[in-house]
Coordinates of C-alpha atoms and ligand atoms in Angstrom, one line a residue:
M1 CA 40.7 10.8 35.0
K2 CA 38.2 8.1 35.8
L3 CA 34.4 8.5 35.5
T4 CA 31.7 6.1 36.5
G5 CA 28.4 5.8 34.6
I6 CA 26.1 2.9 33.8
P7 CA 27.4 -0.2 32.0
A8 CA 25.4 -0.3 28.8
S9 CA 27.1 -2.9 26.7
P10 CA 29.9 -5.3 27.8
G11 CA 33.4 -5.3 26.5
V12 CA 36.5 -3.2 27.0
A13 CA 37.6 -0.7 24.3
M14 CA 40.5 1.6 24.1
G15 CA 41.3 4.2 21.5
P16 CA 41.3 7.8 20.4
V17 CA 38.2 9.9 21.2
F18 CA 35.9 10.9 18.3
L19 CA 33.8 13.7 19.7
V20 CA 30.3 14.1 18.2
E21 CA 29.2 17.7 18.3
T22 CA 25.4 17.9 18.4
A23 CA 24.2 20.4 15.9
E24 CA 20.7 20.3 14.5
L25 CA 20.2 20.8 10.8
P26 CA 22.9 23.3 10.3
V27 CA 21.9 25.7 7.5
Q28 CA 24.8 27.5 5.9
E29 CA 24.6 30.5 3.6
T30 CA 26.2 29.6 0.3
V31 CA 26.8 31.8 -2.7
L32 CA 25.7 29.9 -5.9
P33 CA 27.6 30.0 -9.1
E34 CA 25.4 31.4 -11.9
G35 CA 25.1 28.0 -13.6
E36 CA 23.5 26.4 -10.6
I37 CA 20.6 28.7 -10.0
E38 CA 18.0 26.8 -12.0
A39 CA 19.1 23.5 -10.5
E40 CA 18.8 25.0 -7.0
I41 CA 15.3 26.1 -7.7
E42 CA 14.4 22.7 -9.0
R43 CA 15.9 21.1 -5.8
F44 CA 13.7 23.4 -3.8
H45 CA 10.6 22.4 -5.7
Q46 CA 11.5 18.7 -5.2
A47 CA 11.9 19.3 -1.4
L48 CA 8.5 21.0 -1.2
D49 CA 7.0 18.1 -3.3
R50 CA 8.4 15.5 -1.0
A51 CA 7.3 17.3 2.1
R52 CA 3.8 17.7 0.6
Q53 CA 3.5 14.0 -0.3
E54 CA 4.5 13.0 3.3
L55 CA 2.0 15.3 4.8
I56 CA -0.8 14.1 2.5
Q57 CA 0.0 10.5 3.5
I58 CA 0.0 11.3 7.2
R59 CA -3.2 13.4 6.9
D60 CA -5.1 10.8 5.0
G61 CA -4.2 8.1 7.4
I62 CA -5.3 10.1 10.4
A63 CA -8.5 11.3 8.6
A64 CA -9.5 7.7 7.9
E65 CA -8.9 6.7 11.5
L66 CA -9.9 9.6 13.6
G67 CA -11.9 11.9 11.3
P68 CA -11.3 15.3 9.7
D69 CA -10.9 17.3 12.9
E70 CA -7.8 15.4 14.0
A71 CA -6.4 15.6 10.5
A72 CA -6.8 19.4 10.3
I73 CA -3.4 20.1 11.7
Y74 CA -1.9 18.5 8.6
D75 CA -4.1 20.5 6.4
A76 CA -2.7 23.6 8.2
Q77 CA 0.8 22.4 7.5
L78 CA 0.0 21.7 3.9
L79 CA -1.1 25.3 3.5
I80 CA 2.3 26.4 4.8
V81 CA 4.1 24.1 2.3
D82 CA 2.0 25.6 -0.4
D83 CA 2.3 29.2 0.8
P84 CA 2.9 31.2 -2.4
D85 CA 4.9 33.8 -0.5
A86 CA 7.4 31.3 0.8
L87 CA 7.8 29.9 -2.8
R88 CA 8.1 33.3 -4.4
I89 CA 10.4 34.8 -1.8
T90 CA 12.8 31.8 -1.9
E91 CA 12.8 31.5 -5.7
E92 CA 13.3 35.2 -6.2
G93 CA 16.0 35.2 -3.5
V94 CA 17.9 32.3 -5.3
R95 CA 17.8 34.3 -8.6
R96 CA 18.5 37.7 -7.2
E97 CA 20.8 37.1 -4.2
R98 CA 22.3 33.9 -5.6
R99 CA 22.0 32.2 -2.2
N100 CA 21.1 28.6 -1.5
A101 CA 17.4 27.7 -1.0
A102 CA 17.8 26.2 2.4
F103 CA 19.3 29.5 3.7
L104 CA 16.6 31.7 2.1
F105 CA 13.7 29.4 3.0
G106 CA 15.0 29.2 6.6
R107 CA 15.4 33.0 6.7
H108 CA 11.9 33.5 5.5
I109 CA 10.4 31.0 7.9
G110 CA 12.4 32.6 10.7
Q111 CA 10.8 35.9 10.0
V112 CA 7.3 34.5 9.8
A113 CA 7.9 32.5 13.0
A114 CA 9.1 35.7 14.8
R115 CA 5.9 37.5 13.8
V116 CA 3.6 34.7 14.7
G117 CA 5.4 34.0 18.0
G118 CA 5.0 37.6 19.0
A119 CA 1.3 37.8 18.1
K120 CA -1.3 38.6 20.7
D121 CA -3.8 36.2 19.4
E122 CA -3.2 32.9 21.2
S123 CA -4.5 30.7 18.4
L124 CA -2.1 32.3 16.0
R125 CA 0.8 31.7 18.4
E126 CA -0.2 28.0 18.4
R127 CA 0.6 27.9 14.7
L128 CA 4.3 28.4 15.5
A129 CA 4.9 24.7 16.1
D130 CA 3.4 23.9 12.7
I131 CA 5.5 26.4 11.0
L132 CA 8.7 25.1 12.5
D133 CA 7.7 21.6 11.8
V134 CA 7.2 22.3 8.1
E135 CA 10.5 24.2 8.0
R136 CA 12.3 21.1 9.4
R137 CA 10.5 18.8 7.0
V138 CA 11.5 20.8 4.0
L139 CA 15.1 21.4 5.2
V140 CA 15.7 17.7 5.9
H141 CA 15.1 17.2 2.1
L142 CA 17.1 20.2 1.0
L143 CA 20.1 19.4 3.2
G144 CA 20.1 15.6 2.6
R145 CA 20.8 15.5 6.3
E146 CA 24.4 14.4 7.0
H147 CA 25.0 11.8 9.6
P148 CA 27.0 13.3 12.5
L149 CA 29.4 10.3 12.3
A150 CA 30.1 10.7 8.6
D151 CA 33.6 12.1 9.4
L152 CA 34.7 9.1 11.4
R153 CA 37.7 7.7 9.6
V154 CA 40.0 5.9 12.0
P155 CA 38.9 3.3 14.6
S156 CA 37.8 5.4 17.6
V157 CA 35.7 5.6 20.7
V158 CA 32.7 7.8 20.0
V159 CA 31.9 10.3 22.8
A160 CA 28.6 12.2 22.6
H161 CA 26.2 14.0 24.8
D162 CA 23.6 11.6 23.6
L163 CA 23.2 9.2 20.6
M164 CA 19.9 8.3 19.1
P165 CA 19.1 4.6 18.5
S166 CA 19.3 5.2 14.8
D167 CA 22.8 6.7 15.2
V168 CA 24.0 3.6 17.0
A169 CA 22.4 1.4 14.4
Q170 CA 24.4 3.1 11.7
L171 CA 27.8 3.1 13.5
D172 CA 30.4 1.5 11.3
R173 CA 31.4 -1.5 13.4
D174 CA 35.0 -1.4 12.0
K175 CA 35.5 2.2 13.0
V176 CA 33.7 2.3 16.3
L177 CA 35.6 0.6 19.1
G178 CA 33.1 1.7 21.7
F179 CA 31.0 4.6 22.8
A180 CA 30.4 6.7 25.9
T181 CA 27.6 9.3 26.4
D182 CA 26.5 11.8 29.0
L183 CA 22.9 10.7 28.9
G184 CA 21.1 7.4 28.7
G185 CA 20.2 4.3 30.8
R186 CA 20.9 0.6 30.6
T187 CA 17.7 -0.1 28.7
S188 CA 17.6 3.0 26.6
H189 CA 17.4 2.0 23.0
S190 CA 20.9 3.2 22.1
A191 CA 22.3 0.9 24.8
I192 CA 20.2 -2.1 23.5
V193 CA 21.4 -1.5 20.0
A194 CA 25.0 -1.3 21.2
R195 CA 24.7 -4.6 23.1
S196 CA 23.1 -6.4 20.1
R197 CA 25.9 -5.1 17.9
G198 CA 28.6 -6.0 20.4
I199 CA 29.8 -2.4 20.8
P200 CA 31.2 -1.8 24.3
A201 CA 29.4 1.2 25.8
V202 CA 29.0 3.2 29.0
V203 CA 26.2 5.7 29.4
A204 CA 25.1 8.4 31.9
L205 CA 28.5 9.9 32.3
R206 CA 27.0 13.3 32.8
Q207 CA 29.8 15.8 31.9
L208 CA 32.1 13.5 29.9
S209 CA 31.5 15.1 26.5
R210 CA 32.6 18.5 28.0
A211 CA 35.7 17.0 29.5
V212 CA 37.2 15.4 26.4
K213 CA 38.5 16.6 23.1
S214 CA 39.1 14.7 19.9
G215 CA 42.5 13.1 20.1
D216 CA 42.4 12.2 23.8
V217 CA 42.7 8.5 24.5
I218 CA 39.9 6.9 26.4
V219 CA 39.2 3.5 27.8
V220 CA 35.5 2.3 28.0
D221 CA 34.9 -0.5 30.3
G222 CA 31.4 -1.7 29.5
H223 CA 31.4 -4.3 32.3
R224 CA 32.1 -2.0 35.1
G225 CA 30.5 1.1 33.7
E226 CA 33.7 3.1 33.9
V227 CA 35.7 5.2 31.5
E228 CA 39.2 6.4 32.0
L229 CA 40.6 9.4 30.1
N230 CA 44.3 9.4 29.0
P231 CA 45.2 6.4 31.1
D232 CA 48.9 6.0 32.2
E233 CA 51.0 3.0 31.1
R234 CA 50.1 0.9 34.0
S235 CA 46.4 1.3 33.5
V236 CA 46.7 0.5 29.8
R237 CA 48.5 -2.7 30.6
A238 CA 45.8 -3.6 33.2
Y239 CA 43.1 -3.0 30.6
R240 CA 44.8 -5.1 28.0
V241 CA 45.0 -8.0 30.4
R242 CA 41.4 -7.7 31.3
R243 CA 40.3 -7.6 27.7
T244 CA 42.3 -10.7 26.9
R245 CA 40.7 -12.5 29.9
L246 CA 37.2 -11.5 28.9
E247 CA 37.8 -12.7 25.3
G248 CA 39.0 -16.0 26.6
Q249 CA 35.8 -16.4 28.6
R250 CA 33.8 -15.6 25.5
R251 CA 35.6 -18.3 23.5
S252 CA 34.9 -21.0 26.0
L253 CA 31.2 -20.2 26.0
A254 CA 31.2 -20.4 22.3
E255 CA 31.5 -24.2 22.7
L256 CA 27.9 -24.3 23.9
R257 CA 26.8 -23.1 20.5
E258 CA 25.4 -26.4 19.2
L259 CA 23.9 -27.6 22.5
P260 CA 20.2 -27.0 23.3
A261 CA 18.9 -24.8 26.2
V262 CA 17.6 -27.6 28.3
T263 CA 17.7 -27.8 32.1
P264 CA 19.4 -30.8 33.8
D265 CA 15.9 -32.1 34.6
G266 CA 14.8 -31.9 31.0
V267 CA 12.8 -28.7 30.7
E268 CA 13.3 -27.2 27.2
I269 CA 13.5 -23.5 26.9
E270 CA 13.3 -21.8 23.6
L271 CA 16.3 -19.6 23.7
S272 CA 16.2 -17.0 21.0
A273 CA 18.0 -13.8 20.0
N274 CA 16.9 -10.2 19.7
L275 CA 17.6 -8.7 16.3
E276 CA 17.9 -5.0 15.6
L277 CA 19.0 -5.0 12.0
P278 CA 18.5 -7.6 9.2
A279 CA 22.2 -7.7 8.6
E280 CA 22.7 -9.2 12.1
V281 CA 21.1 -12.6 11.2
E282 CA 24.5 -14.3 11.0
Q283 CA 25.2 -13.4 14.6
V284 CA 22.0 -15.2 15.6
Y285 CA 23.5 -18.5 14.2
A286 CA 26.9 -17.7 15.6
A287 CA 25.4 -17.3 19.1
G288 CA 23.6 -20.6 18.9
A289 CA 20.0 -19.2 19.1
E290 CA 16.9 -21.2 18.3
G291 CA 15.3 -18.3 16.4
V292 CA 14.6 -14.6 16.8
G293 CA 12.2 -13.8 19.7
L294 CA 12.2 -10.1 19.0
F295 CA 13.0 -8.4 15.7
R296 CA 12.6 -4.7 16.3
T297 CA 11.5 -3.0 13.1
E298 CA 12.0 0.7 14.0
F299 CA 15.2 1.0 12.0
F300 CA 13.0 1.2 9.0
Y301 CA 11.3 4.3 10.1
L302 CA 14.1 6.2 11.8
D303 CA 16.7 8.5 10.4
R304 CA 15.3 8.8 7.0
A305 CA 13.3 11.4 5.2
E306 CA 10.2 9.4 4.1
L307 CA 8.2 6.4 5.0
P308 CA 9.5 3.0 3.9
G309 CA 7.2 1.3 1.3
E310 CA 5.7 -2.1 1.5
E311 CA 8.2 -3.6 -1.0
E312 CA 11.2 -2.4 0.8
Q313 CA 10.0 -3.8 4.1
H314 CA 8.8 -7.0 2.5
R315 CA 12.3 -7.6 1.1
A316 CA 14.0 -7.1 4.5
Y317 CA 11.5 -9.3 6.4
R318 CA 11.6 -11.9 3.8
S319 CA 15.4 -12.1 3.7
V320 CA 15.5 -12.5 7.5
A321 CA 12.7 -15.2 7.4
E322 CA 14.4 -17.0 4.6
R323 CA 17.8 -17.0 6.1
L324 CA 16.4 -18.2 9.5
A325 CA 13.9 -20.8 8.2
P326 CA 12.9 -23.2 9.7
L327 CA 13.8 -21.3 12.9
P328 CA 11.1 -18.8 13.9
V329 CA 11.4 -15.0 13.6
T330 CA 9.1 -12.9 15.7
I331 CA 8.6 -9.6 14.0
R332 CA 7.6 -6.8 16.4
T333 CA 5.4 -4.3 14.6
M334 CA 6.5 -0.6 14.7
D335 CA 7.2 0.7 18.2
L336 CA 7.7 4.4 17.3
G337 CA 7.5 7.2 19.9
G338 CA 9.2 7.2 23.3
D339 CA 12.9 7.6 22.4
K340 CA 12.4 6.6 18.8
V341 CA 10.9 9.5 16.9
A342 CA 10.3 9.7 13.1
S343 CA 9.9 13.4 12.5
Y344 CA 8.2 12.9 9.1
L345 CA 5.3 11.0 10.8
G346 CA 4.2 14.2 12.4
T347 CA 5.5 13.3 15.9
M348 CA 5.6 16.4 17.9
H349 CA 7.2 17.4 21.2
E350 CA 5.7 15.6 24.1
T351 CA 6.4 16.3 27.7
N352 CA 6.2 12.6 28.6
P353 CA 7.0 10.8 25.3
F354 CA 7.2 7.4 27.1
L355 CA 3.6 8.0 28.3
G356 CA 2.5 9.4 25.0
W357 CA 2.0 8.6 21.5
R358 CA 3.9 5.3 21.4
G359 CA 3.9 1.7 20.1
I360 CA 0.5 0.3 19.2
R361 CA -1.2 3.7 19.9
F362 CA 0.9 5.3 17.3
A363 CA 0.4 2.5 14.8
L364 CA -3.4 2.6 15.2
H365 CA -3.3 6.4 14.7
H366 CA -1.6 5.7 11.3
P367 CA -3.6 2.8 10.0
E368 CA -2.3 3.2 6.5
V369 CA 1.3 3.1 7.6
F370 CA 0.5 0.2 9.9
R371 CA -1.3 -1.7 7.3
T372 CA 1.6 -1.4 4.9
Q373 CA 3.8 -3.0 7.5
L374 CA 1.3 -5.7 8.2
R375 CA 1.1 -6.6 4.5
A376 CA 4.9 -6.8 4.3
I377 CA 5.1 -9.1 7.3
F378 CA 2.3 -11.4 6.2
R379 CA 3.8 -11.7 2.7
A380 CA 7.2 -12.5 4.2
S381 CA 5.5 -15.4 6.2
A382 CA 5.2 -17.3 2.9
V383 CA 8.9 -18.1 2.9
G384 CA 9.7 -18.8 6.6
N385 CA 8.5 -19.3 10.1
V386 CA 7.2 -15.9 10.9
R387 CA 5.5 -14.7 14.1
M388 CA 4.3 -11.2 14.8
M389 CA 3.6 -9.2 17.9
F390 CA 2.3 -5.8 18.9
P391 CA 4.2 -3.5 21.3
M392 CA 2.9 -1.4 24.2
V393 CA -0.6 -2.8 24.3
S394 CA -2.5 -1.4 27.2
S395 CA -6.1 -2.5 26.5
L396 CA -8.2 -5.2 25.0
E397 CA -9.7 -2.6 22.6
E398 CA -6.2 -1.9 21.2
L399 CA -5.6 -5.6 20.6
R400 CA -9.0 -6.0 18.9
R401 CA -8.3 -3.1 16.6
A402 CA -4.9 -4.4 15.7
N403 CA -6.4 -7.9 15.1
E404 CA -9.1 -6.4 12.9
L405 CA -6.5 -4.7 10.8
C406 CA -4.7 -8.1 10.5
A407 CA -8.0 -9.7 9.5
G408 CA -8.4 -7.1 6.8
V409 CA -4.9 -7.6 5.5
R410 CA -5.4 -11.4 5.4
A411 CA -8.6 -11.0 3.5
E412 CA -7.0 -8.6 1.0
L413 CA -4.1 -11.0 0.4
E414 CA -6.4 -14.0 0.0
R415 CA -8.6 -12.1 -2.5
A416 CA -5.5 -11.2 -4.5
R417 CA -4.1 -14.8 -4.1
V418 CA -0.9 -13.5 -2.6
P419 CA 0.6 -16.4 -0.6
F420 CA 1.1 -16.1 3.2
D421 CA 1.3 -18.4 6.2
R422 CA -2.3 -18.8 7.4
R423 CA -1.1 -20.2 10.7
L424 CA 1.1 -17.2 11.4
E425 CA 1.0 -16.7 15.2
V426 CA 0.1 -13.2 16.4
G427 CA 1.1 -12.2 20.0
V428 CA 1.0 -9.4 22.4
M429 CA 3.9 -7.8 24.3
I430 CA 3.2 -7.4 27.9
E431 CA 4.9 -4.1 28.7
T432 CA 2.4 -2.1 30.7
P433 CA 0.9 -2.8 34.1
A434 CA -2.5 -2.4 32.4
A435 CA -1.6 -5.3 30.1
V436 CA -0.6 -7.4 33.1
W437 CA -3.9 -6.8 34.8
V438 CA -6.0 -7.7 31.8
A439 CA -3.7 -10.5 30.7
D440 CA -6.5 -13.0 31.0
W441 CA -8.5 -11.1 28.5
L442 CA -5.6 -10.5 26.2
A443 CA -4.7 -14.2 26.3
K444 CA -8.1 -15.2 25.0
E445 CA -7.6 -13.1 21.8
T446 CA -4.0 -13.7 21.0
Q447 CA -1.7 -16.6 20.6
F448 CA 1.3 -15.8 22.8
F449 CA 2.8 -13.2 25.1
S450 CA 6.2 -11.8 25.0
I451 CA 7.0 -9.8 28.2
G452 CA 9.0 -6.7 27.4
T453 CA 10.6 -6.2 30.8
N454 CA 12.4 -3.0 29.8
D455 CA 9.1 -1.2 29.6
L456 CA 7.3 -3.3 32.1
I457 CA 9.9 -2.2 34.7
Q458 CA 9.8 1.4 33.8
Y459 CA 6.0 1.6 33.9
T460 CA 5.6 -0.5 37.0
L461 CA 8.2 1.4 38.9
A462 CA 7.5 4.8 37.4
M463 CA 11.1 5.3 36.3
D464 CA 12.0 6.7 32.9
R465 CA 14.3 4.1 31.3
G466 CA 16.3 6.8 29.4
N467 CA 16.8 9.1 32.4
E468 CA 20.1 8.7 34.1
R469 CA 18.9 10.4 37.3
V470 CA 16.5 7.6 38.0
A471 CA 18.5 4.8 36.5
H472 CA 19.3 3.4 40.0
L473 CA 15.6 2.7 40.3
Y474 CA 15.7 0.2 37.4
E475 CA 15.2 -3.0 39.4
P476 CA 14.1 -6.2 37.6
L477 CA 13.9 -8.0 41.0
D478 CA 11.5 -5.6 42.5
P479 CA 8.6 -7.6 44.0
A480 CA 6.1 -5.5 42.0
V481 CA 7.9 -6.5 38.8
L482 CA 8.1 -10.1 39.7
R483 CA 4.5 -10.3 40.7
G484 CA 3.5 -8.7 37.4
I485 CA 5.5 -11.2 35.4
H486 CA 4.1 -14.0 37.5
H487 CA 0.6 -12.8 37.0
A488 CA 1.0 -12.5 33.2
I489 CA 2.5 -16.0 32.9
H490 CA -0.3 -17.5 35.0
A491 CA -2.9 -15.8 32.8
A492 CA -1.3 -17.0 29.6
H493 CA -0.8 -20.6 30.8
G494 CA -4.4 -20.6 32.0
A495 CA -5.5 -19.9 28.4
R496 CA -2.9 -22.4 27.1
R497 CA -0.7 -19.8 25.6
W498 CA 3.1 -19.8 25.7
V499 CA 5.0 -16.9 27.2
G500 CA 8.4 -15.4 26.3
V501 CA 10.5 -12.6 27.8
C502 CA 12.4 -10.4 25.4
G503 CA 13.5 -7.5 27.7
E504 CA 17.1 -7.1 28.8
M505 CA 16.4 -8.8 32.1
A506 CA 16.4 -12.2 30.3
G507 CA 20.0 -11.6 29.2
D508 CA 21.2 -11.8 32.8
P509 CA 21.9 -15.5 33.7
L510 CA 20.6 -15.3 37.2
M511 CA 17.5 -13.5 36.2
A512 CA 17.0 -15.9 33.4
V513 CA 17.0 -18.8 35.9
L514 CA 14.4 -16.9 37.9
L515 CA 12.3 -16.4 34.8
V516 CA 12.5 -20.1 34.0
G517 CA 11.3 -20.7 37.5
L518 CA 8.4 -18.4 37.0
G519 CA 7.4 -20.5 34.1
C520 CA 8.6 -18.7 31.0
D521 CA 8.7 -20.9 27.9
E522 CA 10.9 -18.8 25.8
L523 CA 13.7 -16.2 26.5
S524 CA 15.0 -13.9 23.9
V525 CA 18.2 -12.1 24.6
A526 CA 20.9 -10.0 22.9
C527 CA 23.4 -12.3 21.0
P528 CA 26.4 -11.5 23.2
D529 CA 24.4 -12.5 26.3
L530 CA 23.1 -15.7 24.9
P531 CA 25.9 -18.2 25.7
R532 CA 26.0 -17.2 29.4
V533 CA 22.2 -17.5 29.6
K534 CA 22.4 -20.9 27.9
A535 CA 25.1 -22.0 30.3
A536 CA 22.9 -21.0 33.3
I537 CA 19.8 -22.8 31.9
R538 CA 21.8 -26.0 31.4
A539 CA 23.3 -25.8 34.9
V540 CA 20.2 -25.2 37.1
P541 CA 17.4 -27.7 37.4
A542 CA 14.0 -26.3 36.6
S543 CA 12.7 -27.7 39.9
L544 CA 15.3 -25.6 41.8
A545 CA 14.4 -22.6 39.7
R546 CA 10.7 -23.0 40.5
G547 CA 11.5 -23.2 44.2
V548 CA 13.6 -20.1 44.1
A549 CA 10.8 -18.3 42.1
A550 CA 8.2 -19.4 44.6
E551 CA 10.2 -18.1 47.5
A552 CA 11.0 -14.8 45.6
L553 CA 7.3 -14.1 45.3
T554 CA 6.9 -14.1 49.1
L555 CA 9.6 -11.5 49.6
G556 CA 9.1 -7.8 50.1
S557 CA 12.2 -6.3 48.6
A558 CA 14.6 -6.6 45.7
A559 CA 17.5 -7.0 48.1
E560 CA 15.9 -10.0 49.7
V561 CA 15.1 -11.5 46.4
R562 CA 18.6 -11.0 45.2
A563 CA 20.1 -12.6 48.3
V564 CA 17.9 -15.7 47.9
V565 CA 18.6 -16.0 44.2
H566 CA 22.4 -15.7 44.8
E567 CA 22.4 -18.1 47.7
R568 CA 20.3 -20.8 46.1
V569 CA 21.4 -20.6 42.5
M570 CA 25.0 -19.6 42.6
P571 CA 26.4 -22.8 44.1
A572 CA 24.7 -24.9 41.4
Ligands
PEP601 C1 11.0 -4.1 26.3 O1 10.3 -3.1 26.5 O2 11.4 -4.9 27.1 C2 11.2 -4.5 24.9 C3 11.8 -5.6 24.6 O3 10.9 -3.6 23.9 P1 11.8 -2.3 23.7 O4 13.1 -2.4 24.5 O5 12.1 -2.2 22.2 O6 10.9 -1.2 24.2
MG602 MG1 9.3 -2.1 24.9

């Protein structure tokens, strides 16, 4: 059986299926041996303590930024954590019934939730979400939350209904040959992480996870966006041949490694790599990149039970900066929200998470958490060539507030005589149409732009990048997108600022040429895409690229733009 989805990460993989069943925080009832009762009560106390500490940290941050009214929800949650009934009932239950605390606490909360959910008083019913939030927060600590892929032992192709970006980040590269999911889009974060890690992947396969069972054999073709279940011998042979051919192509591109990304008519492009995890730095060198144009830092915040501290972050940023020096590393400050949710930060269900509490909005709502990250980044700049940029900016006010926080951090570090790079460049990601239209203002108060086309496309074209139903609307060549990019570049250059592009669009060789033609100074792409982009830059004169871009800007549809780009660039 063959199914077609969306190609999310190139490469061909074949192997046994490892099916991930999605179960959320499974709480099992366990009978405790007599000797473990006190230890279980102690574990319960510790879980409550950790939940309390997290809530206090979140509440204080919000109170400082927005005032006590906004922070009140966390006070309400703290009352639930400190509820003497929950404590007494769970403790007594552990002693009397000899059951585990997670089960008893969950049972108690379930009863409270049923009462509250059925209440006539609406304000009481609204408490339900808080109660369930606290339950989850405590259970995460009690259960030590197992990773769904912990049982993966032999090299396999992972099949799941959906995978979170943090799941993909944790996949063991030696055991995961590839993955295929029912949901997702080409620029959903799981797909991006897969590409950067070189894991072949196909997403948006709709019913796949229902059609397979563990033990089936599956082929994932991440170029064509196809999967084939239990292929016959002839197909297997054909896939092997294809895989060998693709590997051969990759090897010949590797010869470009030491060569610069310069066009035949001498325009130098800074060609950098996108980095998802500190451990991937070696790939940046292997790909022949001139630095890191986007270091996503969300991995620090996802899939863990508590906030990362300044020291832990500092160590990671520092190690990346040190290993890359003198090459630059552009650290993107936290871009939580959207499809990257850290439950302990109090994120709640949102109907439109991509239009919600995301990126810089989220960071400015948690100034303490944000400041911790800023300090870690500034401190790391002492040992390397560090740049920093803010995601999802949609107004000058946001940029100013972020800049003010930076100024505060700089002053603090200076007072304490902690070394940092005083010339550290701070930039803004251009990811929203709003940022495009105020780009002239933003450019005056920042040092560079990096255009995040994944988001700029989704917001310009009003298509959710993670929703497979509208995935066909993802169109980097849409005139609305190209004009937005052109406008932002023009505004930046008018203020003598440089501009990069770090969205997936830059990883496509033809589009990269178009971006060079539009005037981009830097392109930052996933490592596996880098050699082909470099080959394209070295093959097409910038003068030709400029002509193609100028013509593209006069055209009314993506199809026309594509035709012109193909016709004029391909023969070169
Ligand atoms: C983008 O939006 O293009 C981008 C690079 O950021 P992310 O994909 O992390 O949202
Ligand atoms: Mg983005």
